[in-house]
CSV table of C-alpha atoms in Angstrom, one decimal:
chain,number,residue,atom,x,y,z
A,1293,MET,CA,-18.4,9.6,31.7
A,1294,ASP,CA,-20.4,6.9,33.5
A,1295,ASP,CA,-18.9,4.1,35.6
A,1296,PHE,CA,-19.3,1.5,32.8
A,1297,GLN,CA,-17.5,3.7,30.3
A,1298,THR,CA,-14.7,4.4,32.8
A,1299,VAL,CA,-14.2,0.7,33.4
A,1300,GLN,CA,-14.2,0.1,29.6
A,1301,GLN,CA,-11.6,2.7,29.1
A,1302,GLN,CA,-9.4,1.4,31.9
A,1303,PHE,CA,-9.8,-2.2,30.6
A,1304,THR,CA,-8.8,-1.3,27.0
A,1305,GLU,CA,-5.9,0.9,28.1
A,1306,ALA,CA,-4.5,-1.9,30.2
A,1307,ILE,CA,-4.8,-4.3,27.3
A,1308,ARG,CA,-3.3,-1.9,24.8
A,1309,HIS,CA,-0.3,-1.1,27.0
A,1310,GLN,CA,0.1,-4.7,28.2
A,1311,THR,CA,0.0,-3.5,31.9
A,1312,ASP,CA,-1.0,-5.6,34.9
A,1313,ASN,CA,-4.6,-6.4,35.6
A,1314,PRO,CA,-6.1,-3.3,37.2
A,1315,PHE,CA,-9.3,-5.0,38.4
A,1316,GLU,CA,-9.6,-6.9,41.6
A,1317,GLN,CA,-12.9,-8.5,40.4
A,1318,ILE,CA,-11.3,-10.0,37.3
A,1319,LYS,CA,-9.1,-13.0,37.8
A,1320,PRO,CA,-5.5,-12.4,36.5
A,1321,GLU,CA,-5.7,-15.5,34.2
A,1322,ARG,CA,-9.0,-14.4,32.7
A,1323,PHE,CA,-7.6,-10.9,32.0
A,1324,ALA,CA,-4.5,-12.5,30.5
A,1325,VAL,CA,-6.8,-14.3,28.0
A,1326,TYR,CA,-8.2,-11.1,26.7
A,1327,SER,CA,-4.8,-9.4,26.5
A,1328,ARG,CA,-3.3,-12.4,24.7
A,1329,LEU,CA,-6.2,-12.7,22.3
A,1330,ILE,CA,-6.0,-9.0,21.2
A,1331,ARG,CA,-2.3,-9.1,20.9
A,1332,ASN,CA,-2.2,-12.3,18.9
A,1333,ASN,CA,-5.0,-11.2,16.5
A,1334,MET,CA,-3.4,-7.9,15.8
A,1335,SER,CA,0.0,-9.5,15.2
A,1336,ASN,CA,-1.5,-12.1,12.9
A,1337,PHE,CA,-3.2,-9.5,10.7
A,1338,VAL,CA,-0.1,-7.3,10.5
A,1339,SER,CA,2.0,-10.4,9.7
A,1340,GLN,CA,-0.4,-11.3,6.8
A,1341,GLY,CA,-0.5,-7.8,5.5
A,1342,PHE,CA,3.3,-7.3,5.5
A,1343,PRO,CA,4.9,-10.7,5.0
A,1344,VAL,CA,8.2,-9.5,3.5
A,1345,LEU,CA,8.6,-6.9,6.2
A,1346,LYS,CA,8.1,-9.6,8.9
A,1347,LYS,CA,10.7,-11.9,7.3
A,1348,LEU,CA,13.3,-9.2,7.2
A,1349,LEU,CA,13.0,-7.9,10.7
A,1350,PRO,CA,14.2,-9.9,13.8
A,1351,GLU,CA,11.2,-11.4,15.6
A,1352,GLU,CA,11.8,-9.1,18.6
A,1353,ALA,CA,11.9,-6.0,16.4
A,1354,PHE,CA,8.7,-7.0,14.6
A,1355,ASN,CA,6.9,-7.7,17.9
A,1356,HIS,CA,8.1,-4.3,19.2
A,1357,LEU,CA,6.5,-2.5,16.3
A,1358,VAL,CA,3.2,-4.4,16.7
A,1359,ASP,CA,3.2,-3.6,20.5
A,1360,ARG,CA,3.8,0.1,19.8
A,1361,PHE,CA,1.1,0.1,17.2
A,1362,ILE,CA,-1.4,-1.4,19.5
A,1363,ALA,CA,-0.5,0.9,22.4
A,1364,ASP,CA,-0.2,4.2,20.4
A,1365,HIS,CA,-2.5,4.2,17.4
A,1366,PRO,CA,-6.1,5.4,17.7
A,1367,ALA,CA,-7.5,3.4,14.8
A,1368,SER,CA,-10.2,5.1,12.7
A,1369,SER,CA,-11.8,1.8,11.5
A,1370,PRO,CA,-13.2,-1.0,13.7
A,1371,TYR,CA,-12.8,-3.6,10.9
A,1372,PHE,CA,-10.0,-6.2,10.9
A,1373,ILE,CA,-9.7,-5.8,7.1
A,1374,ASP,CA,-8.5,-2.3,7.6
A,1375,ILE,CA,-5.7,-3.2,10.0
A,1376,SER,CA,-3.0,-3.1,7.3
A,1377,GLY,CA,-4.0,0.4,6.4
A,1378,GLU,CA,-4.1,1.5,10.0
A,1379,PHE,CA,-0.6,0.0,10.6
A,1380,LEU,CA,0.8,1.9,7.6
A,1381,ALA,CA,-0.8,5.1,8.8
A,1382,TRP,CA,0.9,4.6,12.2
A,1383,LEU,CA,4.2,3.9,10.5
A,1384,ASN,CA,3.9,7.1,8.5
A,1385,THR,CA,3.0,9.4,11.4
A,1386,ASN,CA,5.3,8.1,14.2
A,1387,PRO,CA,9.1,7.9,14.6
A,1388,VAL,CA,10.0,4.3,13.7
A,1389,THR,CA,12.9,3.5,16.1
A,1390,ASP,CA,14.0,0.5,18.2
A,1391,LYS,CA,16.9,0.9,20.6
A,1392,SER,CA,17.6,-2.8,20.4
A,1393,HIS,CA,17.6,-3.2,16.6
A,1394,THR,CA,18.6,-1.2,13.6
A,1395,LEU,CA,15.5,-0.8,11.4
A,1396,PRO,CA,16.0,-0.7,7.6
A,1397,PRO,CA,15.8,2.8,6.0
A,1398,PHE,CA,13.3,1.4,3.4
A,1399,LEU,CA,10.8,0.2,6.1
A,1400,ARG,CA,8.0,2.7,5.4
A,1401,GLU,CA,8.3,2.4,1.6
A,1402,LEU,CA,8.3,-1.4,1.7
A,1403,ALA,CA,5.3,-1.3,4.0
A,1404,HIS,CA,3.5,1.0,1.5
A,1405,TYR,CA,4.2,-1.4,-1.4
A,1406,GLU,CA,2.9,-4.4,0.5
A,1407,TRP,CA,-0.2,-2.4,1.6
A,1408,LEU,CA,-0.9,-1.7,-2.1
A,1409,GLU,CA,-0.8,-5.4,-2.8
A,1410,THR,CA,-3.3,-6.0,0.0
A,1411,LEU,CA,-5.5,-3.1,-1.2
A,1412,LEU,CA,-5.7,-4.4,-4.7
A,1413,LEU,CA,-6.4,-8.0,-3.7
A,1414,GLY,CA,-9.3,-6.7,-1.5
A,1415,ASN,CA,-10.7,-4.5,-4.2
A,1416,GLU,CA,-14.2,-5.7,-5.0
A,1417,GLN,CA,-14.9,-3.4,-8.0
A,1418,ASP,CA,-15.6,-5.0,-11.3
A,1419,GLU,CA,-13.6,-3.8,-14.3
A,1420,PRO,CA,-15.7,-1.3,-16.3
A,1421,ALA,CA,-17.4,-2.4,-19.5
A,1422,ALA,CA,-15.2,-1.6,-22.5
A,1423,THR,CA,-14.9,-2.5,-26.2
A,1424,ALA,CA,-11.7,-4.1,-27.5
A,1425,ILE,CA,-9.3,-1.8,-29.5
A,1426,ALA,CA,-8.5,-3.2,-32.9
A,1427,VAL,CA,-5.7,-0.8,-33.9
A,1428,PHE,CA,-4.6,1.2,-31.0
A,1429,SER,CA,-2.9,4.0,-33.0
A,1430,ASP,CA,-6.1,4.7,-34.9
A,1431,CYS,CA,-8.4,4.7,-31.8
A,1432,GLU,CA,-10.1,8.0,-31.4
A,1433,ASP,CA,-12.4,6.8,-28.6
A,1434,THR,CA,-12.1,7.4,-24.9
A,1435,LEU,CA,-9.8,5.0,-23.1
A,1436,ILE,CA,-11.2,2.9,-20.2
A,1437,TRP,CA,-8.6,2.2,-17.5
A,1438,SER,CA,-8.5,-0.7,-15.1
A,1439,VAL,CA,-9.8,-0.1,-11.6
A,1440,ASN,CA,-7.2,-2.6,-10.3
A,1441,ALA,CA,-4.0,-0.7,-11.0
A,1442,VAL,CA,-2.2,2.1,-9.2
A,1443,ALA,CA,1.1,4.0,-9.7
A,1444,ALA,CA,3.6,4.5,-6.9
A,1445,ALA,CA,7.1,6.1,-6.7
A,1446,TYR,CA,9.7,5.1,-4.2
A,1447,GLN,CA,13.3,6.0,-3.3
A,1448,TYR,CA,14.1,2.4,-2.9
A,1449,PRO,CA,13.5,-0.6,-5.3
A,1450,VAL,CA,10.9,-2.0,-3.0
A,1451,HIS,CA,9.8,-4.7,-5.5
A,1452,LYS,CA,13.3,-6.3,-5.3
A,1453,ILE,CA,13.8,-6.2,-1.5
A,1454,SER,CA,14.3,-9.6,0.1
A,1455,ARG,CA,16.5,-11.2,2.7
A,1456,ASP,CA,19.3,-11.2,0.2
A,1457,PHE,CA,18.8,-7.7,-1.0
A,1458,GLN,CA,18.4,-4.9,1.5
A,1459,PRO,CA,19.9,-1.6,0.3
A,1460,GLN,CA,21.0,0.7,3.0
A,1461,ALA,CA,21.1,3.8,0.8
A,1462,ALA,CA,18.6,5.0,-1.8
A,1463,PRO,CA,19.8,4.8,-5.5
A,1464,GLU,CA,20.2,7.9,-7.5
A,1465,GLN,CA,17.2,7.1,-9.6
A,1466,PRO,CA,13.7,6.6,-8.0
A,1467,THR,CA,11.8,3.4,-8.5
A,1468,LEU,CA,8.6,4.0,-10.6
A,1469,LEU,CA,6.0,1.2,-10.4
A,1470,ILE,CA,2.6,0.4,-11.6
A,1471,VAL,CA,1.1,-2.2,-9.2
A,1472,TYR,CA,-1.9,-4.1,-10.6
A,1473,ARG,CA,-4.1,-7.1,-10.0
A,1474,GLN,CA,-4.5,-9.8,-12.6
A,1475,GLU,CA,-6.1,-13.2,-12.2
A,1476,ASN,CA,-6.3,-12.7,-8.4
A,1477,GLU,CA,-2.6,-12.0,-8.2
A,1478,THR,CA,-0.8,-8.7,-7.7
A,1479,ARG,CA,1.9,-7.9,-10.2
A,1480,PHE,CA,4.1,-4.9,-10.8
A,1481,LEU,CA,5.4,-3.1,-13.8
A,1482,ALA,CA,8.6,-1.1,-13.5
A,1483,VAL,CA,8.4,1.9,-15.9
A,1484,ASP,CA,10.3,4.9,-17.0
A,1485,ALA,CA,9.3,8.5,-16.1
A,1486,LEU,CA,7.3,9.0,-19.3
A,1487,ALA,CA,5.1,5.9,-18.9
A,1488,TRP,CA,4.7,6.6,-15.2
A,1489,GLN,CA,3.6,10.2,-15.9
A,1490,LEU,CA,1.1,9.0,-18.6
A,1491,PHE,CA,-0.5,6.7,-16.1
A,1492,GLN,CA,-0.6,9.4,-13.4
A,1493,THR,CA,-2.1,11.9,-15.8
A,1494,ALA,CA,-4.8,9.5,-16.8
A,1495,SER,CA,-5.5,8.9,-13.1
A,1496,THR,CA,-5.9,12.6,-12.2
A,1497,LEU,CA,-7.9,13.9,-15.1
A,1498,ASP,CA,-11.4,15.0,-14.4
A,1499,GLN,CA,-12.8,13.0,-17.3
A,1500,PRO,CA,-11.5,10.1,-19.5
A,1501,VAL,CA,-9.8,11.0,-22.7
A,1502,ASN,CA,-8.5,9.3,-25.8
A,1503,HIS,CA,-4.9,8.4,-26.2
A,1504,LYS,CA,-4.0,11.4,-28.3
A,1505,GLN,CA,-5.5,13.8,-25.8
A,1506,LEU,CA,-3.8,12.0,-22.9
A,1507,ILE,CA,-0.4,12.3,-24.6
A,1508,LYS,CA,-1.0,15.9,-25.4
A,1509,GLN,CA,-1.9,16.6,-21.8
A,1510,THR,CA,1.1,14.7,-20.4
A,1511,LEU,CA,3.6,16.4,-22.7
A,1512,GLN,CA,2.3,19.9,-22.6
A,1513,HIS,CA,5.3,21.1,-20.6
A,1514,LEU,CA,7.6,20.2,-23.5
A,1515,THR,CA,8.5,22.2,-26.6
A,1516,ALA,CA,6.9,21.3,-29.9
A,1517,ALA,CA,10.1,19.7,-31.1
A,1518,GLU,CA,10.5,17.7,-27.9
A,1519,GLN,CA,6.9,16.5,-28.1
A,1520,THR,CA,7.4,15.3,-31.6
A,1521,GLN,CA,10.5,13.4,-30.5
A,1522,VAL,CA,8.8,11.8,-27.4
A,1523,LYS,CA,5.4,11.1,-28.8
A,1524,PRO,CA,6.3,7.6,-30.4
A,1525,TYR,CA,7.6,6.4,-27.0
A,1526,ALA,CA,4.4,7.6,-25.3
A,1527,GLU,CA,2.2,5.7,-27.8
A,1528,GLN,CA,4.3,2.6,-27.3
A,1529,ALA,CA,3.9,2.9,-23.6
A,1530,LEU,CA,0.1,3.1,-23.9
A,1531,MET,CA,0.0,0.2,-26.2
A,1532,SER,CA,1.9,-1.8,-23.6
A,1533,PHE,CA,-0.6,-0.7,-21.0
A,1534,TYR,CA,-3.4,-2.1,-23.2
A,1535,GLN,CA,-1.6,-5.4,-23.8
A,1536,LEU,CA,-1.2,-5.8,-20.0
A,1537,GLY,CA,-4.8,-5.0,-19.3
A,1538,LEU,CA,-4.1,-1.7,-17.5
A,1539,ILE,CA,-6.2,-0.1,-20.2
A,1540,VAL,CA,-9.2,-2.4,-20.6
A,1541,GLY,CA,-10.5,-1.0,-23.8
A,1542,ARG,CA,-12.4,1.9,-25.3
A,1543,LEU,CA,-15.7,3.5,-24.6
């Protein structure tokens, strides 16, 4: 490593760990400007990406998380737009503790939910071309799904968490959501296990299918009698997806 790279590394390490200026040739006030600029920029981007989390945590606790993130996380992307994803990656791979404050048990799940909102708002893909479906139950064509919707499962009801609602124990039933973007806003749809599995199956298939094939694929683990009983509810769920724009049409 040459002298310049060594100085670079020492400089960035000092800023990341908020240590004293290690360079005699750099005035302390000038070094402080760089340190403050990095710290404030990172804090602002994390605050924008996780607004609910920031509101719930005491200011000292939130600042502590940001400082640990800056000091400990070797980011894989140099772009500011990816800071939310980098912060979430750090949360998921490091012990989230603070000796001075009790952090909520839903912290990671809430952060993931907020990150999904940011991800969808930043998605620049156009919806695929599709033809409207006149009568959904009669449609034999391949279904075209929105590129602005994702399914997520949580132990905690993250979509309800606020200053006035902060559950300290996970409910018996998981929270199953489909988070989607519509008219430049993110929205969520709380669904039952059947609807969630239909969406998940459609997302993981190697190639698009029509609604009958999708239902068959999703219910294949059930007996014939059970499939007959459940099928109308599956068709109703897919119709709701189409009405909400999660299914944009047919091929």
